[in-house]
CSV table of C-alpha atoms in Angstrom, one decimal:
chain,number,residue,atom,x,y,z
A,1,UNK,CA,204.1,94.9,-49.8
A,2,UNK,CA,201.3,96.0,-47.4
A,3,UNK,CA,199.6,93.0,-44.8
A,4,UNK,CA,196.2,93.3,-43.7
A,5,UNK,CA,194.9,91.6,-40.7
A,6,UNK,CA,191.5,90.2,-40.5
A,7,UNK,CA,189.8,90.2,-37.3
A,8,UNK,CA,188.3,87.4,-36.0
A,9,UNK,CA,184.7,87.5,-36.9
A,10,UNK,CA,184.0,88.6,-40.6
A,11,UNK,CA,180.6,89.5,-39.5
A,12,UNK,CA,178.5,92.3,-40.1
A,13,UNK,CA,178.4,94.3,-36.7
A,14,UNK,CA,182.4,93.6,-37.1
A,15,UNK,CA,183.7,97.0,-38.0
A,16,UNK,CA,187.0,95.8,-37.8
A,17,UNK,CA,186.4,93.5,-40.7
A,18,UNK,CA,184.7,96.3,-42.9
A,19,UNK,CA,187.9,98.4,-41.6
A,20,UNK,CA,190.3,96.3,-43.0
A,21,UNK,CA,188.7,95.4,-46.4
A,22,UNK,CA,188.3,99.3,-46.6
A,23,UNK,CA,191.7,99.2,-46.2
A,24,UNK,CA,192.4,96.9,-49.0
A,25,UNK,CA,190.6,99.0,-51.1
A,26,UNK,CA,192.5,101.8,-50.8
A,27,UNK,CA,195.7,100.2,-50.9
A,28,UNK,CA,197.7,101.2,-54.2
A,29,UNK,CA,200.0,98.7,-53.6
A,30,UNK,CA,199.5,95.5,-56.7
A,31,UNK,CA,200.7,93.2,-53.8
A,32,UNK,CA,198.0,92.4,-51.0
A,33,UNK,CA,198.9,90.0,-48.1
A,34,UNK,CA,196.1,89.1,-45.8
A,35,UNK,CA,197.1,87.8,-42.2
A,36,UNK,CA,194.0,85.7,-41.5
A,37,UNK,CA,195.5,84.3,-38.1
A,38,UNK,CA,193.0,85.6,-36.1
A,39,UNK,CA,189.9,84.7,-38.7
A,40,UNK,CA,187.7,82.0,-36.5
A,41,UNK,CA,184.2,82.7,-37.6
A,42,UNK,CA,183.0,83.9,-40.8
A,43,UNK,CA,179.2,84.5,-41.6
A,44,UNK,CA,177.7,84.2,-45.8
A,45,UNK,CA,177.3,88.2,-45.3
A,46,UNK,CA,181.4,87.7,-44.7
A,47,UNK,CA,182.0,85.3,-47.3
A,48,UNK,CA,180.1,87.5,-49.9
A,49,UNK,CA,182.3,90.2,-48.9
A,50,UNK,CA,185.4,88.8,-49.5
A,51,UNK,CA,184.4,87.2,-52.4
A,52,UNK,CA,183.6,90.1,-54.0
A,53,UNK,CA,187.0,91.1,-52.8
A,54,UNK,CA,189.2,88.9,-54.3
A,55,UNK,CA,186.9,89.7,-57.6
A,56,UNK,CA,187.9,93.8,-57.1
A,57,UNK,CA,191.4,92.6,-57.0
A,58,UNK,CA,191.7,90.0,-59.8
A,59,UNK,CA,189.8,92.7,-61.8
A,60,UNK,CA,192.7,95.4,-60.8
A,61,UNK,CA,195.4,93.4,-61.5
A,62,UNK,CA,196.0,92.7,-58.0
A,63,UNK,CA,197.7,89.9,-56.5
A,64,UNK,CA,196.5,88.5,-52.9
A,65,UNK,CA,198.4,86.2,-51.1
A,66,UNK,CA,197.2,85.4,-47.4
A,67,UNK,CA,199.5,84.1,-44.6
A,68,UNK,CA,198.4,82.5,-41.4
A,69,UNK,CA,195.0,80.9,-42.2
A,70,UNK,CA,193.9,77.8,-40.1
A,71,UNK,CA,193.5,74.4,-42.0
A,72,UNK,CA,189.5,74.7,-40.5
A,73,UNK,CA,188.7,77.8,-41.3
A,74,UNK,CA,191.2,77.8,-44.7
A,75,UNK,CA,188.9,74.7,-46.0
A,76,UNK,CA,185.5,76.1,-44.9
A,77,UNK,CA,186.4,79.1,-46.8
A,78,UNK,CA,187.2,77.0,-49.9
A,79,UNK,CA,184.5,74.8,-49.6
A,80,UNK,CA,182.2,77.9,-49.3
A,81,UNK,CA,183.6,79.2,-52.9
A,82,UNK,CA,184.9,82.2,-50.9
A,83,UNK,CA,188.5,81.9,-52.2
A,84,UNK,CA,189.9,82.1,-55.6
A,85,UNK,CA,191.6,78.9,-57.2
A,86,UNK,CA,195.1,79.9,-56.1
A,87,UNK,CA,194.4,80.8,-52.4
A,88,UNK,CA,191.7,77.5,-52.1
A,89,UNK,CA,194.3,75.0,-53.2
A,90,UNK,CA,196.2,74.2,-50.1
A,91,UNK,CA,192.7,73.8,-48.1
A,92,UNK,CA,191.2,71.5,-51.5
A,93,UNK,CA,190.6,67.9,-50.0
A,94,UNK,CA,189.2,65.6,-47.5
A,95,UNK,CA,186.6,67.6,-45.7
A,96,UNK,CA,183.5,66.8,-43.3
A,97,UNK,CA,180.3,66.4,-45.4
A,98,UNK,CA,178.2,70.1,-44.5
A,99,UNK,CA,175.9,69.3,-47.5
A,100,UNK,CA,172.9,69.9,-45.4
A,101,UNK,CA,174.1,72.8,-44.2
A,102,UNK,CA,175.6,75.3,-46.8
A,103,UNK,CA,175.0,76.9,-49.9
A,104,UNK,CA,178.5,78.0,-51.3
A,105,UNK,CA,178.9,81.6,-52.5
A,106,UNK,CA,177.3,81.9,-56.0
A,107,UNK,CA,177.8,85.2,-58.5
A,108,UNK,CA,175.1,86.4,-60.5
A,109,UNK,CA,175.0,89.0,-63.2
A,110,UNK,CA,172.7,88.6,-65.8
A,111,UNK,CA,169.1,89.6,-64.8
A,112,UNK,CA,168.0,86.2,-66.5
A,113,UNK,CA,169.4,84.3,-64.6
A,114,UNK,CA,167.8,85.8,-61.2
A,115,UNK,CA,165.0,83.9,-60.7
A,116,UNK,CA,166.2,80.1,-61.7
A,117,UNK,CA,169.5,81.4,-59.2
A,118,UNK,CA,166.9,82.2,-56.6
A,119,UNK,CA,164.9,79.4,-56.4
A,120,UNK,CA,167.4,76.6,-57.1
A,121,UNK,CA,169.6,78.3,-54.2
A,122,UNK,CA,166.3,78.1,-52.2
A,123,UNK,CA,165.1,74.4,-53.2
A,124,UNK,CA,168.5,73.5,-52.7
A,125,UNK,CA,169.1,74.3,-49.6
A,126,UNK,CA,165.8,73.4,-48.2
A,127,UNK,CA,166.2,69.9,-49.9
A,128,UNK,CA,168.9,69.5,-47.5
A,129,UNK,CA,167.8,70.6,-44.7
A,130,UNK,CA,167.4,67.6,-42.2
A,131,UNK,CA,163.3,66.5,-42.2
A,132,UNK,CA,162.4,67.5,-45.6
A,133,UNK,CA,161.1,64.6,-47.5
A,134,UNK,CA,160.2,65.5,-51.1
A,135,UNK,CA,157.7,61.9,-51.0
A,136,UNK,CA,155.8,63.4,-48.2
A,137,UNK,CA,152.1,63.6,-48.2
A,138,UNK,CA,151.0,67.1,-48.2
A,139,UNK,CA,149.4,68.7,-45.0
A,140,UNK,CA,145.3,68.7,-45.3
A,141,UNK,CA,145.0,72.2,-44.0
A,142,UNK,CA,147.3,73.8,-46.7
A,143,UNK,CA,148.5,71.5,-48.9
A,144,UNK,CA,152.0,72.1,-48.7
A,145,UNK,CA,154.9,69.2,-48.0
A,146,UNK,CA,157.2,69.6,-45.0
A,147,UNK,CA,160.1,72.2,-46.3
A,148,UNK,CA,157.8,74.2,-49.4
A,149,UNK,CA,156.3,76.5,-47.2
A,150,UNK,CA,159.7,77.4,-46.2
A,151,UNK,CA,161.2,77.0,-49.8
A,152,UNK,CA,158.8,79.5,-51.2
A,153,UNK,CA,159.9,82.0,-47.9
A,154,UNK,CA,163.4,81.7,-49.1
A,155,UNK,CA,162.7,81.9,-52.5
A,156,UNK,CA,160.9,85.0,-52.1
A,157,UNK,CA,163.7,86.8,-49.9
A,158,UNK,CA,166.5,85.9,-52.4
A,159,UNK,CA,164.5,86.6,-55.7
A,160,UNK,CA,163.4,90.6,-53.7
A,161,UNK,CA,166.9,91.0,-53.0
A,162,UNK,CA,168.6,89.9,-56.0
A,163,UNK,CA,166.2,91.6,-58.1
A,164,UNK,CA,166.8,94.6,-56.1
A,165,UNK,CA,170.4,94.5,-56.4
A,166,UNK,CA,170.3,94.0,-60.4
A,167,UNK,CA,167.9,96.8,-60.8
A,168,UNK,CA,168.4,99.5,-58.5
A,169,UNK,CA,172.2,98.8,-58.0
A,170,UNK,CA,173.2,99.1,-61.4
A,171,UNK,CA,172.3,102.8,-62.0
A,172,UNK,CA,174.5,105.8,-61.8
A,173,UNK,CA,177.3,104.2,-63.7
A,174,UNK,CA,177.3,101.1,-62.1
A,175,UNK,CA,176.0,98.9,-65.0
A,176,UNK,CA,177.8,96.0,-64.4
A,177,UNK,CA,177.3,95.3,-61.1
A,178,UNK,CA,177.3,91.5,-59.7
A,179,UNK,CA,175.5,90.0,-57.2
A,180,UNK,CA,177.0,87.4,-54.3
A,181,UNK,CA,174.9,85.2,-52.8
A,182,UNK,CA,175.4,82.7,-49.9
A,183,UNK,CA,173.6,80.7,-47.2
A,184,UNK,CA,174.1,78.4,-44.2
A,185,UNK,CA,171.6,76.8,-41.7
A,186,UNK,CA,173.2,76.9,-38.1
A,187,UNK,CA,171.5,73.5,-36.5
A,188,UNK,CA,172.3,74.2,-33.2
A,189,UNK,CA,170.7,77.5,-32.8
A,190,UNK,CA,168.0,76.6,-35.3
A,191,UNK,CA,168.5,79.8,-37.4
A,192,UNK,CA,169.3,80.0,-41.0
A,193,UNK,CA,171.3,83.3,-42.3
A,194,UNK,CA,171.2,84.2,-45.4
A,195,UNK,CA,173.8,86.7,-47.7
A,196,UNK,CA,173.6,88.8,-51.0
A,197,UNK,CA,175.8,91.2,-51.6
A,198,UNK,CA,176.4,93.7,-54.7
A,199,UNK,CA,179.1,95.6,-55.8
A,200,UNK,CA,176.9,98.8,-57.6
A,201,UNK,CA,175.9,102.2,-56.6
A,202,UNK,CA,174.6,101.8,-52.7
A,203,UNK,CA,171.4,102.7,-51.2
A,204,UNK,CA,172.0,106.5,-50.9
A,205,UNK,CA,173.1,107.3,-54.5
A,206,UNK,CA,169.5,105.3,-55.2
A,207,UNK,CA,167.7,107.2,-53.6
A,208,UNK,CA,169.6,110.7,-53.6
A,209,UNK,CA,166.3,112.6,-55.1
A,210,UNK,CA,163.8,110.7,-53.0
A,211,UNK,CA,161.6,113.5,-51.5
A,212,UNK,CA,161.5,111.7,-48.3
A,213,UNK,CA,165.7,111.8,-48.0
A,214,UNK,CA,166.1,115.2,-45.8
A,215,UNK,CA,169.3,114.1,-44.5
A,216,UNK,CA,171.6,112.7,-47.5
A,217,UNK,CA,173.4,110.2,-45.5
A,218,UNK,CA,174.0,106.6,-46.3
A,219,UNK,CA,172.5,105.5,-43.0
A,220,UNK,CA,169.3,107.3,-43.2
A,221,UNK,CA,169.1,106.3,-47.3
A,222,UNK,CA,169.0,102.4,-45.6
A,223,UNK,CA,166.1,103.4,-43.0
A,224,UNK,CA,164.1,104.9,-45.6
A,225,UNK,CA,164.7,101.8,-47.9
A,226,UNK,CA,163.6,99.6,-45.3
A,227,UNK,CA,160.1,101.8,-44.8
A,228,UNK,CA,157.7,100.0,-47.1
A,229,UNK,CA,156.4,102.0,-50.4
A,230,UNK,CA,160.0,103.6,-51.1
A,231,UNK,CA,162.4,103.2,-53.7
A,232,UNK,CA,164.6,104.6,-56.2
A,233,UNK,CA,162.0,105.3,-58.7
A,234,UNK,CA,158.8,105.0,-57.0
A,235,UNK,CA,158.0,108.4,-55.6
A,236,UNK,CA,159.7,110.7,-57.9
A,237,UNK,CA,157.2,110.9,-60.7
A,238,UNK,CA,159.0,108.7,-63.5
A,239,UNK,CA,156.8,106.6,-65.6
A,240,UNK,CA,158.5,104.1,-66.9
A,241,UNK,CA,158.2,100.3,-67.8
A,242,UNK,CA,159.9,99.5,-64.1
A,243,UNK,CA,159.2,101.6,-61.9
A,244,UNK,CA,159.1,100.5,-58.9
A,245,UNK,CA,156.1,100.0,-55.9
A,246,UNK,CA,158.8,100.0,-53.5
A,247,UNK,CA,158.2,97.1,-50.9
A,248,UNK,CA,160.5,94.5,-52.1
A,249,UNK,CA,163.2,95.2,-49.0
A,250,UNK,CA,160.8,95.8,-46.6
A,251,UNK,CA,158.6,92.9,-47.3
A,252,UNK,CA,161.7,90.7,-47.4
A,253,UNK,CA,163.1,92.3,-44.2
A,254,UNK,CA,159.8,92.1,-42.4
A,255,UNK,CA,159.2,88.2,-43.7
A,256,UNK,CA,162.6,87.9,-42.0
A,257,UNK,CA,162.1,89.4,-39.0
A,258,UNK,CA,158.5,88.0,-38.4
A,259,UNK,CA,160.4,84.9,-38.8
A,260,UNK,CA,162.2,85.8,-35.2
A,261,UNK,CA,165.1,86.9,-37.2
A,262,UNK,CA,167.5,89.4,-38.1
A,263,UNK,CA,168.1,92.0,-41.1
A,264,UNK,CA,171.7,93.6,-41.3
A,265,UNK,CA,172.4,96.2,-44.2
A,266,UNK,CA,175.7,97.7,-45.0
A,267,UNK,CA,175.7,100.4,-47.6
A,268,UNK,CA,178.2,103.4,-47.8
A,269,UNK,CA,179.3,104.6,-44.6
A,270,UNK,CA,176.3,103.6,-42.6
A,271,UNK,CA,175.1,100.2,-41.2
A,272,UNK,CA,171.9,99.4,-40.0
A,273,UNK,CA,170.6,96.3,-37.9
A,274,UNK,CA,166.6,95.9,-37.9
A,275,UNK,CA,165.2,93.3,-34.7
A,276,UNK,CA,161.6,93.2,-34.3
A,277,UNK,CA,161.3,96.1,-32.3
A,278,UNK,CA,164.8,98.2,-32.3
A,279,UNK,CA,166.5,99.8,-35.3
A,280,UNK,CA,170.6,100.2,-34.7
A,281,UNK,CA,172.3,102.4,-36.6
A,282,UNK,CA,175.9,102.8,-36.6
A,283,UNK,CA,178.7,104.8,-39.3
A,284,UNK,CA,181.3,102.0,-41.1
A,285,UNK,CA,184.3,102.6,-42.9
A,286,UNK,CA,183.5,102.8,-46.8
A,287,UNK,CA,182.0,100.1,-49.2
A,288,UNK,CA,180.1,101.9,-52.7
A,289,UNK,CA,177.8,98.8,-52.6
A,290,UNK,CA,175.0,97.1,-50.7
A,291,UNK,CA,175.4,94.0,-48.7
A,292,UNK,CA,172.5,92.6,-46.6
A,293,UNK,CA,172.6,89.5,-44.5
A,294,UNK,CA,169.1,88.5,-43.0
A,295,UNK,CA,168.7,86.0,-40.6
A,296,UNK,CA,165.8,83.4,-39.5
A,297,UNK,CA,164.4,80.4,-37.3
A,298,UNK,CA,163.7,77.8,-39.2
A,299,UNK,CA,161.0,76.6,-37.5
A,300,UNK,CA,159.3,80.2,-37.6
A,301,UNK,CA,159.9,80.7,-41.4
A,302,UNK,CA,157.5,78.3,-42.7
A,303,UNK,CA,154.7,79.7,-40.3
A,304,UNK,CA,155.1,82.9,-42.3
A,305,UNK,CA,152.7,83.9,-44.9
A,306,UNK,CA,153.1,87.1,-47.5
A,307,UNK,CA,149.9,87.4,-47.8
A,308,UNK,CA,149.1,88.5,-44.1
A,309,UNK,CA,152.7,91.0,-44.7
A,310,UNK,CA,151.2,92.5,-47.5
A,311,UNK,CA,147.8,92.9,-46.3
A,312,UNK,CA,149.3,95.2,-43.3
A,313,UNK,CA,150.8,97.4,-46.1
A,314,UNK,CA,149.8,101.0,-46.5
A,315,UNK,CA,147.6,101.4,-49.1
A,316,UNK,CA,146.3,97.5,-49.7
A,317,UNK,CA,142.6,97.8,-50.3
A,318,UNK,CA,140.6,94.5,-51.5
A,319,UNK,CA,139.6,95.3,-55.6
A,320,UNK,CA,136.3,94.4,-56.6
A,321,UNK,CA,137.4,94.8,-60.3
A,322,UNK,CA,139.4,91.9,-59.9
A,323,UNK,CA,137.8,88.4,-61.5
A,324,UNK,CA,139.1,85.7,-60.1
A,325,UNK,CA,138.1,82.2,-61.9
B,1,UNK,CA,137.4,84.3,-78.4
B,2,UNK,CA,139.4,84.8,-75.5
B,3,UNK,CA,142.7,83.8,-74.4
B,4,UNK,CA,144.4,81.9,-71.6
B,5,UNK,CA,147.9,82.3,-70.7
B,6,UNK,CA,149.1,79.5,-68.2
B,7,UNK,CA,152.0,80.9,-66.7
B,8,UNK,CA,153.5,77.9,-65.6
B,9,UNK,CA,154.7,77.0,-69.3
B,10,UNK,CA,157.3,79.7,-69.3
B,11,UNK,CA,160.1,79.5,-67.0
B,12,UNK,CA,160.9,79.5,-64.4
B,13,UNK,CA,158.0,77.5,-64.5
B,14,UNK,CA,157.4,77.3,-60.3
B,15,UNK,CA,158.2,80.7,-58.8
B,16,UNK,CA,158.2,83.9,-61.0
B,17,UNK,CA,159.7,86.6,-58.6
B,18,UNK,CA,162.0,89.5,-60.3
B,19,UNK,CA,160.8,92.5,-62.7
B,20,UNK,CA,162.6,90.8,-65.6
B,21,UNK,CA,160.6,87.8,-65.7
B,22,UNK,CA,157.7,90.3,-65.4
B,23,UNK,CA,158.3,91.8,-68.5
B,24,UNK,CA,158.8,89.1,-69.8
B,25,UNK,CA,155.7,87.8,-69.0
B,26,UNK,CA,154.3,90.9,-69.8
B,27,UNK,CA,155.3,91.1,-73.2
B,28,UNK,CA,153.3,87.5,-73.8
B,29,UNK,CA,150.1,88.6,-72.2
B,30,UNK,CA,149.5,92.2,-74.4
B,31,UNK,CA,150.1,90.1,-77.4
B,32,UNK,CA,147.2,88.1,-76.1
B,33,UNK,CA,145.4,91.1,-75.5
B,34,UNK,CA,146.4,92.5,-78.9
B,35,UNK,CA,144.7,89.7,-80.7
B,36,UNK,CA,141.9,89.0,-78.0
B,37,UNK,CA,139.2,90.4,-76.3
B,38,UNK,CA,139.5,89.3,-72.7
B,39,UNK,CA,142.4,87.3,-71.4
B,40,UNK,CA,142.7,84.4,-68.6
B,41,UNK,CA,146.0,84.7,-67.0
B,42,UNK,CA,146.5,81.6,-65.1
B,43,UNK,CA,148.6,81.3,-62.3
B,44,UNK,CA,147.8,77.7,-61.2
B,45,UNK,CA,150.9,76.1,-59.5
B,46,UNK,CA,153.0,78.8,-59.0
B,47,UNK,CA,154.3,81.4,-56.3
B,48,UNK,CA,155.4,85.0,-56.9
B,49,UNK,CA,156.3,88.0,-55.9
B,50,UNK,CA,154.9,91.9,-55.7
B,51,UNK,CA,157.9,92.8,-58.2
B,52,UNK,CA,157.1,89.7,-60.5
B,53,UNK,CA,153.2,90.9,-60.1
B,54,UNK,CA,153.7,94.5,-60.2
B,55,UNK,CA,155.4,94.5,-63.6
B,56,UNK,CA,153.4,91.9,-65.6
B,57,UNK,CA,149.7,93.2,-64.1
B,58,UNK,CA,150.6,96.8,-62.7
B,59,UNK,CA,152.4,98.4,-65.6
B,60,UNK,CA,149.4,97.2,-67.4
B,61,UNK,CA,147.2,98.9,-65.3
B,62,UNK,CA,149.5,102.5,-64.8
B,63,UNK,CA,149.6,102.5,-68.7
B,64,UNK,CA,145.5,101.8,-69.6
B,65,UNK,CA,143.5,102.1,-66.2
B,66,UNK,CA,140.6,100.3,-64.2
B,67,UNK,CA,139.9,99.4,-68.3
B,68,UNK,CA,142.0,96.8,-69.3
B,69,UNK,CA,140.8,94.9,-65.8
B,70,UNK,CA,138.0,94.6,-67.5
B,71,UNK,CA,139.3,92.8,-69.9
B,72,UNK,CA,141.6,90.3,-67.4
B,73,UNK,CA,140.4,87.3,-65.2
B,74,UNK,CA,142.9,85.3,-63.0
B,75,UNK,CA,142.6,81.6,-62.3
B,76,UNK,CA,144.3,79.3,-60.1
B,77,UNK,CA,145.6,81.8,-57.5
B,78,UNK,CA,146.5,80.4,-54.4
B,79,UNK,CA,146.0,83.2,-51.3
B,80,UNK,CA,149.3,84.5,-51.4
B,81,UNK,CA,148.7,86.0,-55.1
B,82,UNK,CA,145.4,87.5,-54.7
B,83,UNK,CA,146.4,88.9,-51.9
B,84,UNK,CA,149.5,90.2,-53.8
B,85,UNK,CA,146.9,91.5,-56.8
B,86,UNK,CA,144.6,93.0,-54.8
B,87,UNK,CA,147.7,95.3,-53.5
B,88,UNK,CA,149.2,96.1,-57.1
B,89,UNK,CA,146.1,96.8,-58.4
B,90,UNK,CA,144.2,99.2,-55.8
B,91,UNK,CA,148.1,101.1,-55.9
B,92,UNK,CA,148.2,101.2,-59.7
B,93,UNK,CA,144.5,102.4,-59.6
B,94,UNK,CA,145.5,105.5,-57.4
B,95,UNK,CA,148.4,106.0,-59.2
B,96,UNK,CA,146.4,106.0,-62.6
B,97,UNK,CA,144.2,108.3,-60.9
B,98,UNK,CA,147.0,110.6,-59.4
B,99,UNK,CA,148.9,111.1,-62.4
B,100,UNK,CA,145.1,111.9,-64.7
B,101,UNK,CA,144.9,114.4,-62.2
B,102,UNK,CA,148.5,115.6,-62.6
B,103,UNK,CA,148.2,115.8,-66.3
B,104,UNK,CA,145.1,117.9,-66.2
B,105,UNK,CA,146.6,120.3,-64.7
């Protein structure tokens, strides 16, 4: 029986962590024992992960057993949905209310269900968040209540991304590809971060016949998804009923990072951390899907407005066709 | 007579963001068009995305042209979705354009 030993940060720039669950995943062995002694702090871009780990392994026929798991960390991975039934039992009880703070791990596969997800996951959270009064008169200059200006924010990052990950992620023979989504607000730095993760074909087989691709590697298939006007379908001269304008991810990254925040993408063998004015690129152990964790102030989230992101993309002209009533 | 389509009946009702909803949505506004001149689409209340907008308006506009704006109007859009439309729209219109020229050719 083979043990694998989480580090301690599951995290995205933690290429121990990705190391280990690549690991896993090549394991033959029906028995997997994780050694989570060392686990202190997990991120939603790590609980996404290893939820969608224990899902590979129930759906092998695997059986995961874990040894060494604190009682804090053992419940804040149960709480967060992260573990399956079996593993979560021993941590399942009295717990600090964190209701304000976390959105547990959520799976989503049917397209239909991708918006309602999205924007209960975003109401919900921002309902929580402490100073959001849903009785509050709305603000004379633009009408929104404290907490919908960041709602809508929110909603608009998780509805991109999911959509994203149920579309372009399911091609190439993924077709049933899920999507994990998580969330917590971190009060004392002010910062929300926010996960979805999907098991399906990765950025680079997406985008394999873009033009703009010179160098087929997984880390230069996330930079060019991340430049606005790309995607898998956009450029290549299909016309179809969804293809694709392509600014979905980079709207969504840029709303986050105009936020004073974060984007970190893991897809294949490349990761790839966007801050307002650096791009890091780095090479990871394997992963055939795409996870993204993006994460933003609070404060600066609900000063953000699409409109002025879109505006500075290439190509927006005003239409005077348009009629507006 | 024309038609109005008040988006905010269908779900999910407050913000409309993926490319299935936009087909969705889609689907309801060329029957409108099938059986109407001109159509108001009415987005009063609601948020959405490029993706949502892209594939209920800019499909419309790939497949037909600057024509069938013609035959559109949009009420109750709050500065986020105009701003939104305006981007679809002038795209689709070059890609219209772009792929006449292709098929000339």
């Amino acid at each position: 029986m083979a043990t694998h030993a989480l580090p301690d940060q599951l995290t995205p720039d933690s290429v121990p962590f990705l190391a280990c669950l690549d690991a896993i995943y090549q394991d033959p062995d029906v028995h997997i024992t994780l050694d989570c002694s060392q686990v202190r702090f997990v991120t939603p871009f790590g609980l996404c992960l290893m939820a969608t780990l224990f899902d590979w392994l129930e759906q092998e026929g695997k059986q995961a057993t874990h040894i060494g798991l604190a009682a804090n960390v053992g419940s804040y991975l149960a709480r967060m949905n992260c573990l399956p039934e079996a593993l979560a039992e021993p941590f399942v009880g009295p717990r600090n209310n964190r209701a304000d703070a976390l959105v547990e791990v959520q799976v989503i596969s049917d397209r239909g269900e991708a918006d309602m997800a999205a924007q209960k996951l975003a109401q919900a959270f921002v309902g929580r968040l402490p100073g959001t009064d849903p009785l509050a008169v709305p603000d004379e200059m633009t009408g929104l209540k404290p907490g919908e200006a960041e709602e809508e924010a929110l909603a608009y990052i998780f509805t991109e991304l999911i959509d994203n990950s149920l579309t372009h992620g399911r091609q190439h023979g993924f077709g049933n590809a899920k999507v994990w989504v998580a969330a917590q607000y971190y009060p004392g730095k002010g910062h929300i971060r926010l996960a979805v993760v999907d098991n399906g074909c990765g950025l680079l087989r997406s985008l394999k016949n873009h033009p703009r691709l010179a160098d087929k590697t997984d880390i230069e298939a996330i930079k060019l998804a991340l430049e606005p006007r790309v995607s898998g379908n956009r450029d290549v001269g299909l016309i179809d009923d969804s293809h694709n304008q392509g600014v979905g991810l980079s709207v969504s990254s840029e709303l986050a990072i105009r936020a004073g925040g974060r984007v970190d993408i893991l897809s294949g063998q490349g990761a790839v951390k966007k801050l307002r004015n650096a791009l890091h690129t780095w090479p990871v152990p394997a992963w055939h899907g795409t996870a993204i964790e993006m994460t933003v102030f609070r404060k600066q989230l609900g000063g953000v407005r699409v409109s002025s992101l879109i505006r500075e993309l290439p190509g927006y002209e005003q239409v005077g066709m348009l009629r507006f009533t | 007579m024309d038609a109005h389509l008040q988006c905010s009946q269908y779900p999910p009702h407050h913000f409309f963001g993926t490319r299935f909803v936009g087909q969705q949505m889609r689907a309801e506004l060329e029957a409108l068009l099938d059986r109407h001149e001109n159509v108001e689409v009415d987005f009063t209340g609601l948020n959405a995305t490029q993706s949502f907008i892209d594939e209920m308006i800019g499909v419309l506009v790939l497949r037909y042209g600057p024509a069938i704006l013609q035959r559109l109007s949009f009420k109750g859009c709050n500065e986020d979705i105009q701003t939104i439309l305006h981007f679809v729209v002038s795209s689709r219109l070059a890609d219209y354009a772009s792929n006449r020229a292709l098929a000339a050719h």
